[in-house]
Short mmCIF file of C-alpha atoms and ligand atoms in Angstrom, two decimals:
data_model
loop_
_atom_site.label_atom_id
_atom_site.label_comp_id
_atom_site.label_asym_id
_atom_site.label_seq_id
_atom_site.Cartn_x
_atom_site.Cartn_y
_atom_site.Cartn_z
CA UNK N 13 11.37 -0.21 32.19
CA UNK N 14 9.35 2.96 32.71
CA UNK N 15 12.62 5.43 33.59
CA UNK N 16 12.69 6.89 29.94
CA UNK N 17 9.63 7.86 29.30
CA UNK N 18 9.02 11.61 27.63
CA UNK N 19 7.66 14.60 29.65
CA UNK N 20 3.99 15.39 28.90
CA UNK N 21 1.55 18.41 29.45
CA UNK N 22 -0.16 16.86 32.79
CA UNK N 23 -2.95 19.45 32.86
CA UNK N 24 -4.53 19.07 29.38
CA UNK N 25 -5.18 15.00 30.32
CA UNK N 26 -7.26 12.75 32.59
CA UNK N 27 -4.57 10.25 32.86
CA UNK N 28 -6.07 6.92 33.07
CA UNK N 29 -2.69 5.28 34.04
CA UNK N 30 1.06 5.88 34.27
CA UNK N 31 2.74 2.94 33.18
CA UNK N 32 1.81 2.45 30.44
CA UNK N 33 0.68 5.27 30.14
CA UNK N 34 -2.78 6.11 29.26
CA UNK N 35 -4.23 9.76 28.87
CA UNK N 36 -7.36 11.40 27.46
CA UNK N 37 -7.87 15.38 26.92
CA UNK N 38 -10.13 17.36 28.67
CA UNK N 39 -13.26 17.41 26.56
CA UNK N 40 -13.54 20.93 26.64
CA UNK N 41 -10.02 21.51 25.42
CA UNK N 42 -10.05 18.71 22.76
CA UNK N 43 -13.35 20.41 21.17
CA UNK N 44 -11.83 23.87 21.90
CA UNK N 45 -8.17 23.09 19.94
CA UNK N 46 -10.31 22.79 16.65
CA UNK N 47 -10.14 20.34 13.96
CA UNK N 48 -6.71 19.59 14.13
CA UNK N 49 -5.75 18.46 17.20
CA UNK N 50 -2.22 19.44 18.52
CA UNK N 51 0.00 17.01 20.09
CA UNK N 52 -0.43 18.16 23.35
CA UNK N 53 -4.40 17.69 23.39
CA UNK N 54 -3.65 14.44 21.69
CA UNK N 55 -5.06 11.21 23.38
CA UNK N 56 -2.48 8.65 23.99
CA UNK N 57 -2.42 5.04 24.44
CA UNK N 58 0.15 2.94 25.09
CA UNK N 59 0.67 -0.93 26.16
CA UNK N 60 4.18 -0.54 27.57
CA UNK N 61 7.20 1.61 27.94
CA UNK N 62 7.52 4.42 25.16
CA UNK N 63 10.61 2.92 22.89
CA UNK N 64 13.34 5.11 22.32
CA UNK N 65 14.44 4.47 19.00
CA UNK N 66 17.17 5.64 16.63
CA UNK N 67 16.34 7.16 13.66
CA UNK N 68 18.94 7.04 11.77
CA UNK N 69 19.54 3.31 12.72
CA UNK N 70 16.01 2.07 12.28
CA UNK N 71 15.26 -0.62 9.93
CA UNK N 72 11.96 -1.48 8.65
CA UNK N 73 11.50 -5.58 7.19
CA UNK N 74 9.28 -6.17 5.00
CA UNK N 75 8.06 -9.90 3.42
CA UNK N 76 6.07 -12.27 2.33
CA UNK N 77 4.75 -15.30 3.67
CA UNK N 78 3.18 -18.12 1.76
CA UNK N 79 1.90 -20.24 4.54
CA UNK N 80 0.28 -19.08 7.52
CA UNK N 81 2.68 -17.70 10.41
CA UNK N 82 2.44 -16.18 13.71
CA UNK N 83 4.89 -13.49 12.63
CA UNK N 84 6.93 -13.45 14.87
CA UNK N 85 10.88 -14.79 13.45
CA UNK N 86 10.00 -16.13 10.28
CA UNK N 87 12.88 -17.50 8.96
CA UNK N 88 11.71 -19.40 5.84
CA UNK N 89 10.67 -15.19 4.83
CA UNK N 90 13.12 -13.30 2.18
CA UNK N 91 13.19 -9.95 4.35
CA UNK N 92 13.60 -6.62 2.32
CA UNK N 93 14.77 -3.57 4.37
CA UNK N 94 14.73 0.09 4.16
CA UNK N 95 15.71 3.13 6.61
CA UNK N 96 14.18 5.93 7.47
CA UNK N 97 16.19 7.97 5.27
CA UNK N 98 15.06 5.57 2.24
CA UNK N 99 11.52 6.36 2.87
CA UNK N 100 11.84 10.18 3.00
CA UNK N 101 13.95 10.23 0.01
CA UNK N 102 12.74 6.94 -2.22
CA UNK N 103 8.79 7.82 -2.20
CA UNK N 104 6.57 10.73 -2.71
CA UNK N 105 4.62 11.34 0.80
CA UNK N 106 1.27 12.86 1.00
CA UNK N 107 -0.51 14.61 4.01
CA UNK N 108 -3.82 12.39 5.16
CA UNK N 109 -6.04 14.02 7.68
CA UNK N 110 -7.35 10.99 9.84
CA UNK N 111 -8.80 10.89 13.09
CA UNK N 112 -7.56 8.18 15.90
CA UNK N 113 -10.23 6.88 18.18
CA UNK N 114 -9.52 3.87 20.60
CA UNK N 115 -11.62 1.04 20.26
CA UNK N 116 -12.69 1.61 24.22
CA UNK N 117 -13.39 5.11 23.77
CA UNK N 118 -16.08 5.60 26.44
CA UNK N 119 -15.61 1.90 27.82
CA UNK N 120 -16.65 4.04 30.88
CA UNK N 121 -20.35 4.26 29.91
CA UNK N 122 -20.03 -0.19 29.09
CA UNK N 123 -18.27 -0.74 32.67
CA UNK N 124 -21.34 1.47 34.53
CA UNK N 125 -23.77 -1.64 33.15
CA UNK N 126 -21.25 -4.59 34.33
CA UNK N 127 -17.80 -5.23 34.99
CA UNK N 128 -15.48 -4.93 31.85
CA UNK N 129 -11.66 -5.54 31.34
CA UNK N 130 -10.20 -2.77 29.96
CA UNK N 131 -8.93 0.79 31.05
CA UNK N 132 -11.65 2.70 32.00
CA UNK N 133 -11.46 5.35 28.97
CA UNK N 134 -13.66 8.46 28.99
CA UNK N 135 -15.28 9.94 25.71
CA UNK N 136 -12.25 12.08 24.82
CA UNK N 137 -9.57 8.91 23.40
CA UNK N 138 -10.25 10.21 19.83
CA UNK N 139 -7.71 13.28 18.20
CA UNK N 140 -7.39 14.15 15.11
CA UNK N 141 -3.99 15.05 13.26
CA UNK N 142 -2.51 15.79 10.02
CA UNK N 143 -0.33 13.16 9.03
CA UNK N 144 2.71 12.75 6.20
CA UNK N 145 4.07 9.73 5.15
CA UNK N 146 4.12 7.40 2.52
CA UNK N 147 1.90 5.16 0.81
CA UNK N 148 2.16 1.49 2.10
CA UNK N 149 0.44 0.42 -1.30
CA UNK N 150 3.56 2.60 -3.10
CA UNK N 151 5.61 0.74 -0.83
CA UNK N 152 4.40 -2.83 -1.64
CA UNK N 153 4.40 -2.40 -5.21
CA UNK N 154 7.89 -0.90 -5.59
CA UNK N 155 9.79 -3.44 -2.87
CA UNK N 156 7.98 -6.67 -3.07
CA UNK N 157 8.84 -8.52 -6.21
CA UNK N 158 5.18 -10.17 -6.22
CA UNK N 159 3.69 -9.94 -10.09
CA UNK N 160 0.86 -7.84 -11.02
CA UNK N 161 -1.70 -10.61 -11.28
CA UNK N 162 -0.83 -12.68 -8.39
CA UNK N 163 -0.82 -9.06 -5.79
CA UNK N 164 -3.86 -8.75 -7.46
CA UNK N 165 -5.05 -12.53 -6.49
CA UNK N 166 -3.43 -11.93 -3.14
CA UNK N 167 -5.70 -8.76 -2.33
CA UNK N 168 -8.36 -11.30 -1.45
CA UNK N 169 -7.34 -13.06 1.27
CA UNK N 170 -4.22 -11.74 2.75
CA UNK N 171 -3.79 -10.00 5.75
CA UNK N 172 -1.19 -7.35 6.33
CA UNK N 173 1.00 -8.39 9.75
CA UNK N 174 2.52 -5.21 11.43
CA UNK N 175 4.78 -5.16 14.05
CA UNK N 176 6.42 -2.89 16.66
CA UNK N 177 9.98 -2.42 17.90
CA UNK N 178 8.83 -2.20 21.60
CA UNK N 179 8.09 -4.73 24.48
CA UNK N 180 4.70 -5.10 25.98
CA UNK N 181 3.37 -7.96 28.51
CA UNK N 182 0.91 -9.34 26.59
CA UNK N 183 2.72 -10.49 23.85
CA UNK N 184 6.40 -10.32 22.87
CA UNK N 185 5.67 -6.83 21.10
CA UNK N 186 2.58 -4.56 19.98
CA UNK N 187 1.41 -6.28 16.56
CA UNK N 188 -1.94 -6.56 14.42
CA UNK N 189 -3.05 -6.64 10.71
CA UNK N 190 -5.28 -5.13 8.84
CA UNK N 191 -6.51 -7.01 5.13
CA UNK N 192 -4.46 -6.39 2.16
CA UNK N 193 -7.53 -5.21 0.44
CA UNK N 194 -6.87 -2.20 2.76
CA UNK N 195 -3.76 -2.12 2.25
CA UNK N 196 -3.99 -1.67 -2.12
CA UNK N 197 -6.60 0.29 -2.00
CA UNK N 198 -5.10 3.87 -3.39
CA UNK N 199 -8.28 4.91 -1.86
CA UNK N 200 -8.04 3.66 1.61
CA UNK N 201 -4.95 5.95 2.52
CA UNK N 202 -2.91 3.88 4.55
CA UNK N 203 0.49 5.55 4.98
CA UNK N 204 3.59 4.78 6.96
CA UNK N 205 4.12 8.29 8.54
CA UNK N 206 6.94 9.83 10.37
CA UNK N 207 5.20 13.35 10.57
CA UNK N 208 2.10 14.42 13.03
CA UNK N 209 1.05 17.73 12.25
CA UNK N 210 3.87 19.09 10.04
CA UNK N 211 6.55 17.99 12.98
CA UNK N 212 8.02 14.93 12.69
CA UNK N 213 6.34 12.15 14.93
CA UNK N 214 7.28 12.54 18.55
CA UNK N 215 7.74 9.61 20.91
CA UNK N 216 4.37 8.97 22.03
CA UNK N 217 2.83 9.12 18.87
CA UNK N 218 4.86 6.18 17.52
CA UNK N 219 8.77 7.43 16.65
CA UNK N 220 10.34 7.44 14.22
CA UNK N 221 7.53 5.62 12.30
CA UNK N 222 3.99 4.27 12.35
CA UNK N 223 0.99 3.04 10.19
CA UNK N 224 -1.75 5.24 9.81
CA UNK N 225 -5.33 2.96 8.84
CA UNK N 226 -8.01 5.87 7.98
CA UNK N 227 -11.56 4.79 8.94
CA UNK N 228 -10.17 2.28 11.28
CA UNK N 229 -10.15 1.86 15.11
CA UNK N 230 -6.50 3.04 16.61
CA UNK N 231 -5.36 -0.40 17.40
CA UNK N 232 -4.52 -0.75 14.09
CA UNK N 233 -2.34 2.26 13.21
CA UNK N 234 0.83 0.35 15.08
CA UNK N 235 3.20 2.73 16.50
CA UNK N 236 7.24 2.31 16.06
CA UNK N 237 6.52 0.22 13.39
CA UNK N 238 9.38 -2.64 12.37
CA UNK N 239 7.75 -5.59 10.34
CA UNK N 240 5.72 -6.08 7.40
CA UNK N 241 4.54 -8.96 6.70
CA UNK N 242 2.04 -10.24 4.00
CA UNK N 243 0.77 -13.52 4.75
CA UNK N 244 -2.14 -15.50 3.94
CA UNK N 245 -3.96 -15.45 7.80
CA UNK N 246 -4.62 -12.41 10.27
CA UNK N 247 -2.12 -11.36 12.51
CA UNK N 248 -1.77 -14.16 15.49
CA UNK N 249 -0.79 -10.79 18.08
CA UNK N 250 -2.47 -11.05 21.36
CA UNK N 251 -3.97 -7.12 20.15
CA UNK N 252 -5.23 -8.98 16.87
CA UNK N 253 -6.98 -12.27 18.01
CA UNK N 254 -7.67 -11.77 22.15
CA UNK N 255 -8.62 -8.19 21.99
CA UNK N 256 -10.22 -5.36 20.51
CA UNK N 257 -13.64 -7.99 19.67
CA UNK N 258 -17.15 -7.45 20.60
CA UNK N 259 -17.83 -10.48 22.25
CA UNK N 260 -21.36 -11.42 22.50
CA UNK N 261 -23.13 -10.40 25.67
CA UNK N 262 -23.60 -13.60 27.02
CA UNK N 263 -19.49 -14.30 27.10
CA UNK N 264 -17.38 -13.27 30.41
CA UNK N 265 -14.40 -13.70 31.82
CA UNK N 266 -15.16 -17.24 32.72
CA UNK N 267 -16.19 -18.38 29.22
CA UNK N 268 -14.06 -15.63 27.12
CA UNK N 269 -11.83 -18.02 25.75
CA UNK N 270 -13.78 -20.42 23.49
CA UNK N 271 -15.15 -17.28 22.34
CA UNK N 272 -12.29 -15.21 20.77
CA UNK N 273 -12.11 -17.64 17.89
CA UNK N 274 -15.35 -17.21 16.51
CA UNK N 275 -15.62 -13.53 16.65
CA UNK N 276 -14.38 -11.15 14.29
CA UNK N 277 -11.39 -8.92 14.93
CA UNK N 278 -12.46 -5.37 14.63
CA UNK N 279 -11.14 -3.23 11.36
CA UNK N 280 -13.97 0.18 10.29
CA UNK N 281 -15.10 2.01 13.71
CA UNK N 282 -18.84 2.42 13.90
CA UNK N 283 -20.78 5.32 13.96
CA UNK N 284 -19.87 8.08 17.00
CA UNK N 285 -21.06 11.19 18.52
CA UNK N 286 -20.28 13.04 21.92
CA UNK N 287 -21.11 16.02 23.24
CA UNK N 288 -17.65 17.93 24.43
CA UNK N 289 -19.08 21.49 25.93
CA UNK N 290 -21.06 21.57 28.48
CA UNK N 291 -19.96 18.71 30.64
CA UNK N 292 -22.73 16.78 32.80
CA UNK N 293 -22.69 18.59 36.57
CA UNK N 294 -21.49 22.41 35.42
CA UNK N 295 -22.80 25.64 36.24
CA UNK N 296 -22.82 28.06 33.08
CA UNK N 297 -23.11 31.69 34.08
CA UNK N 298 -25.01 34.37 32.48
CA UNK N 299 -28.53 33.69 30.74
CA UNK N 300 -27.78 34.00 27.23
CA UNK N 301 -27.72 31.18 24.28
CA UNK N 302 -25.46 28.18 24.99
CA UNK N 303 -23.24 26.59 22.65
CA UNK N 304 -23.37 23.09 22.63
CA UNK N 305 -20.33 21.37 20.71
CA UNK N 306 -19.12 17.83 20.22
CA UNK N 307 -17.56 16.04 17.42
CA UNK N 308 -18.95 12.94 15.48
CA UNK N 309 -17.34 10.40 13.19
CA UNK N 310 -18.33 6.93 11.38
CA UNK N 311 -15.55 4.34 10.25
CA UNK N 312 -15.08 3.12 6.65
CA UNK N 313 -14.70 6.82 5.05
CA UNK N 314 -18.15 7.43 5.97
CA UNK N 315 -19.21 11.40 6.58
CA UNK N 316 -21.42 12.18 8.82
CA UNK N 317 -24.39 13.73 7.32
CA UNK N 318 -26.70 14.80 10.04
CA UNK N 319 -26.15 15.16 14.31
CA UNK N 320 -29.24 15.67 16.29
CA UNK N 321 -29.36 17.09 19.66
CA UNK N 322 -32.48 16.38 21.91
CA UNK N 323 -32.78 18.50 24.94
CA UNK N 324 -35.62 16.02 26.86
CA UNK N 325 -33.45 13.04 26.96
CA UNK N 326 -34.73 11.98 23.18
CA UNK N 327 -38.12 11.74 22.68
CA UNK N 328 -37.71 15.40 20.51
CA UNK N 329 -34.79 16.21 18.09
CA UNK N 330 -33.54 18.95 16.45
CA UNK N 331 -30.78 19.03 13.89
CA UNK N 332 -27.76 20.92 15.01
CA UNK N 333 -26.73 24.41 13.35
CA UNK N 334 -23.49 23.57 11.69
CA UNK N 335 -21.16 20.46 11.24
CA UNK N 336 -17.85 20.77 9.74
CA UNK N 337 -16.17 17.78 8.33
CA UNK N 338 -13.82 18.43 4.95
CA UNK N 339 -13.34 14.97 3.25
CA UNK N 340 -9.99 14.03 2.03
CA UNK N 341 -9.09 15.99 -1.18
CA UNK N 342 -7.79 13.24 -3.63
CA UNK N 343 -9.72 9.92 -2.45
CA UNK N 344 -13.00 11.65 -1.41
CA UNK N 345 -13.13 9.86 1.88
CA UNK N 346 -14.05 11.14 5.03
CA UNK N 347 -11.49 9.65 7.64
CA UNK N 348 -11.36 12.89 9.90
CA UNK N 349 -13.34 13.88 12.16
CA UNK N 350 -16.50 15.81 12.27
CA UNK N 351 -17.13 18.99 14.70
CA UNK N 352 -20.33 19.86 15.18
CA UNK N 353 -22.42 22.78 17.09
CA UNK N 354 -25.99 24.10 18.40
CA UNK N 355 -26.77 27.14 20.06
CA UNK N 356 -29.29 26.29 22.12
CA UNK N 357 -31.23 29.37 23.65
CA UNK N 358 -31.25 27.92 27.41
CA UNK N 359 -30.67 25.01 29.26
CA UNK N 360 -32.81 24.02 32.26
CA UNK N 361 -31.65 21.78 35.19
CA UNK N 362 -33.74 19.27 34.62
CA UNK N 363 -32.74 18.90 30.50
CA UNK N 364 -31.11 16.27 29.70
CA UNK N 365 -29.42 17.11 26.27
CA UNK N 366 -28.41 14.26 23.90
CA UNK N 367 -26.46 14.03 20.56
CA UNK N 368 -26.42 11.08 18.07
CA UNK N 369 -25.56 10.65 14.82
CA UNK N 370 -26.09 9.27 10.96
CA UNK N 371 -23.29 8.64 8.51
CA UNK N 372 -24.01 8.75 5.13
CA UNK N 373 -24.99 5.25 4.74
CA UNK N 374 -27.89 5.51 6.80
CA UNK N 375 -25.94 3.90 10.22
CA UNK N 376 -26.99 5.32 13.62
CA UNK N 377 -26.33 5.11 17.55
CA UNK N 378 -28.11 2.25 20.20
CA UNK N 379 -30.28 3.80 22.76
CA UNK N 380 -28.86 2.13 25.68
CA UNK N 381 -25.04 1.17 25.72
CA UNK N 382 -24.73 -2.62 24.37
CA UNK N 383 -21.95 -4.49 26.64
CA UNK N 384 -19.83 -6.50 25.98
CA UNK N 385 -16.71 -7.84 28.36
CA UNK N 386 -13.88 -6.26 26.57
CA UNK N 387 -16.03 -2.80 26.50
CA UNK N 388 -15.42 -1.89 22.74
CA UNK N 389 -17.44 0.27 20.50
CA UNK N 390 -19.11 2.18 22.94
CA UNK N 391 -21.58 3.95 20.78
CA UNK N 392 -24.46 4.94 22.59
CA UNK N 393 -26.50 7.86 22.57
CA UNK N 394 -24.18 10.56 24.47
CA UNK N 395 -26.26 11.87 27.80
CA UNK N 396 -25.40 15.27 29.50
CA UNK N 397 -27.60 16.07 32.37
CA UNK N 398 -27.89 18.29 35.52
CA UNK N 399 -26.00 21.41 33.87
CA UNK N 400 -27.27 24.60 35.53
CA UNK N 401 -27.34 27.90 33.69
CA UNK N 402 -27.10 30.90 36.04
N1 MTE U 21 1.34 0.72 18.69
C1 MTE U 21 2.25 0.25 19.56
N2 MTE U 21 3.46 -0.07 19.11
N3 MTE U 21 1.95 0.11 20.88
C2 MTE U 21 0.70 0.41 21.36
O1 MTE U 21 0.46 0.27 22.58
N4 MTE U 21 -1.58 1.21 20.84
C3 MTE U 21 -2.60 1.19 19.79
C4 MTE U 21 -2.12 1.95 18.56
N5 MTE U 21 -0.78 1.55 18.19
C5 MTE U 21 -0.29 0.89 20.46
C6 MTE U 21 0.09 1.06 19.10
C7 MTE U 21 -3.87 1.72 20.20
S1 MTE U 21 -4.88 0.66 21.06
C8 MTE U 21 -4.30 2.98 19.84
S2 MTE U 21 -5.85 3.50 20.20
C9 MTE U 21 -3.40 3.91 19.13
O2 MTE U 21 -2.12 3.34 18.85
C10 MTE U 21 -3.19 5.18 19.95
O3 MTE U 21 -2.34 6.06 19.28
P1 MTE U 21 -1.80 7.37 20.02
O4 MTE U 21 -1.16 6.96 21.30
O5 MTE U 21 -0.87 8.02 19.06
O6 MTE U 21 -2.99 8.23 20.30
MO1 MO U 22 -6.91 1.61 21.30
#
């Protein structure tokens, strides 16, 4: 039921589809709104209706399973709640900068080599926000009556189930997991939030309360989050186990499904880079030096430590002239991402400027796209040609 959806700022999106609905910035505008993206230049993906949820009646569960589970109505699991109010008033929160990017962020390029399934997402469904919450690690310690030494045994193998208060048609309700190794980690950041850039979280962005996984793809910072659930398997969610996968490229939609099992579920993003400003097929007028811009980002808490820009389609590089990327204060970790720029002194109509990317463990960009049916991962060298400067 699509009738209660929230009003959004049309003209700052491409909107990739209504219900659900599905909306990139303008690559100009993201790169122009600076390093902190505001809600209204925000990318947004959803896989159904937009919830409308009360805050003051929302109740989060929170368990533990000892044998495996689909998580969905587990009633052999002791569930713990607490309110919204409880978690704004119980724990400290702390402010993580993270970026977002969707999993088929440029699926477009993938889809241009064969058919994929997917939306058919530009370059621009990444954002990046400042976000306040609490620690889920704080969380699990204090709630869950689990012992030291056996969370500590747990960290291992257990997976993290979260699930959202919403309906979608794939499965009864958005859900995935991420490992409890993430989860502990004091260094990995992941926070229930309830605040986006100082406001508190607005209905798109996952109201009154999601998970926020730094240095992960998007899918797995679930949105109007209700259950927690540590149990010893991955999430069974349709977004966990038949999604969000880089099947090999020798699996379609004819033989997809014997293939899901054996391939991994996605967690860390891989390394990125686009170029925002200029956009392929635009006239720049005047003859002076032209600013190229983009943004770059690697998963895991990676920085970025170099972004090269080639103006003859790649077979010469040059380093660009500044990247900004300000890693988080207390765990060191780079989940946000990085902005880069390059005056370049002219561009010719027959350049073809491209950008790639290291991180600071040495990972780079493919050449050519790689595809694969569910268009994921999309890293590519990014190609801008046939600008024309006036
Ligand atoms: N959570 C719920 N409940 N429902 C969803 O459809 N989409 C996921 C994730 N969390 C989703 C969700 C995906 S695929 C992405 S990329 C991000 O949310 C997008 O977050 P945003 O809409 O705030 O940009
Ligand atoms: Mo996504």
């Amino acid at each position: 039921d699509y009738s209660q959806e929230p009003t959004r700022p049309l003209t700052n999106f491409i909107v990739r589809n209504h219900k659900p609905f599905n909306a990139e910035p303008h690559l100009d505008l993201l790169v122009n709104a600076g390093t902190i993206t505001p809600a209204d230049f925000f990318f947004k993906r959803n896989h159904g209706p937009i919830p409308n949820i009360h805050f003051d009646q929302h109740l989060v569960y929170l368990g533990v399973a000892d044998t495996p589970c689909n998580g969905h109505g587990q009633d052999n699991v002791q569930w713990k709640t607490f309110s919204m109010h409880d978690l704004m008033t119980r724990w400290p929160s702390v402010d993580i900068a993270a970026s977002l990017q969707c999993a088929g962020n440029r699926r477009d390029g993938l889809a241009k080599v064969k058919t994929v399934k997917g939306v058919i997402w530009g370059p621009g469904t990444i954002s990046n926000a400042v976000w306040t919450g609490v620690r889920l690690c704080t969380i699990l310690s204090d709630l869950l009556n689990v012992p030291k030494d056996l969370l500590h045994d747990m960290v291992r193998t257990y997976h993290v189930s979260l699930e959202a208060d919403d309906h979608v048609h794939e499965d009864c309700c958005y859900g995935s997991s991420i490992p409890l190794r993430k989860a502990m980690d004091p260094l990995g950041d992941v926070i229930l939030a309830y605040k986006m850039n100082g406001e508190m979280l607005s209905r798109d962005h996952g109201a009154p309360l999601r998970v926020i996984v730094p240095g992960y793809i998007g899918a797995r910072s679930v949105k109007y989050l209700q259950k927690i659930l540590l149990q010893p398997n991955e999430s069974r969610s349709f977004f966990q186990v038949r999604d969000y996968k880089i099947l090999p490229p020798w699996v379609n939609s004819d033989n997809a499904d014997s293939a899901w099992d054996s391939t991994p579920s996605l967690g860390e993003m891989n390394v990125q880079c686009v170029i925002c400003t200029p956009s392929e097929h635009c006239t720049i007028k005047g003859a002076g030096p032209v600013s190229v811009k983009g943004y770059a980002i690697s998963g895991g808490g990676r920085g970025i430590y170099r972004v090269e820009l080639s103006l003859d389609g790649g077979k010469t590089w040059e380093p660009v002239d500044k990247i900004e990327q300000t890693p988080d204060p207390k765990s060191g970790m780079y989940w946000a991402w990085a902005l880069w720029e390059k005056k370049v002194p002219r561009i010719r109509a027959s350049d073809e400027i491209v950008a790639r990317a290291y991180d600071s463990a040495g990972n780079t960009q493919p050449e050519m796209p790689i595809w694969n049916y569910r268009g994921v991962m999309n890293n590519a060298w990014f190609r801008v040609k046939d600008v024309a400067q006036l």
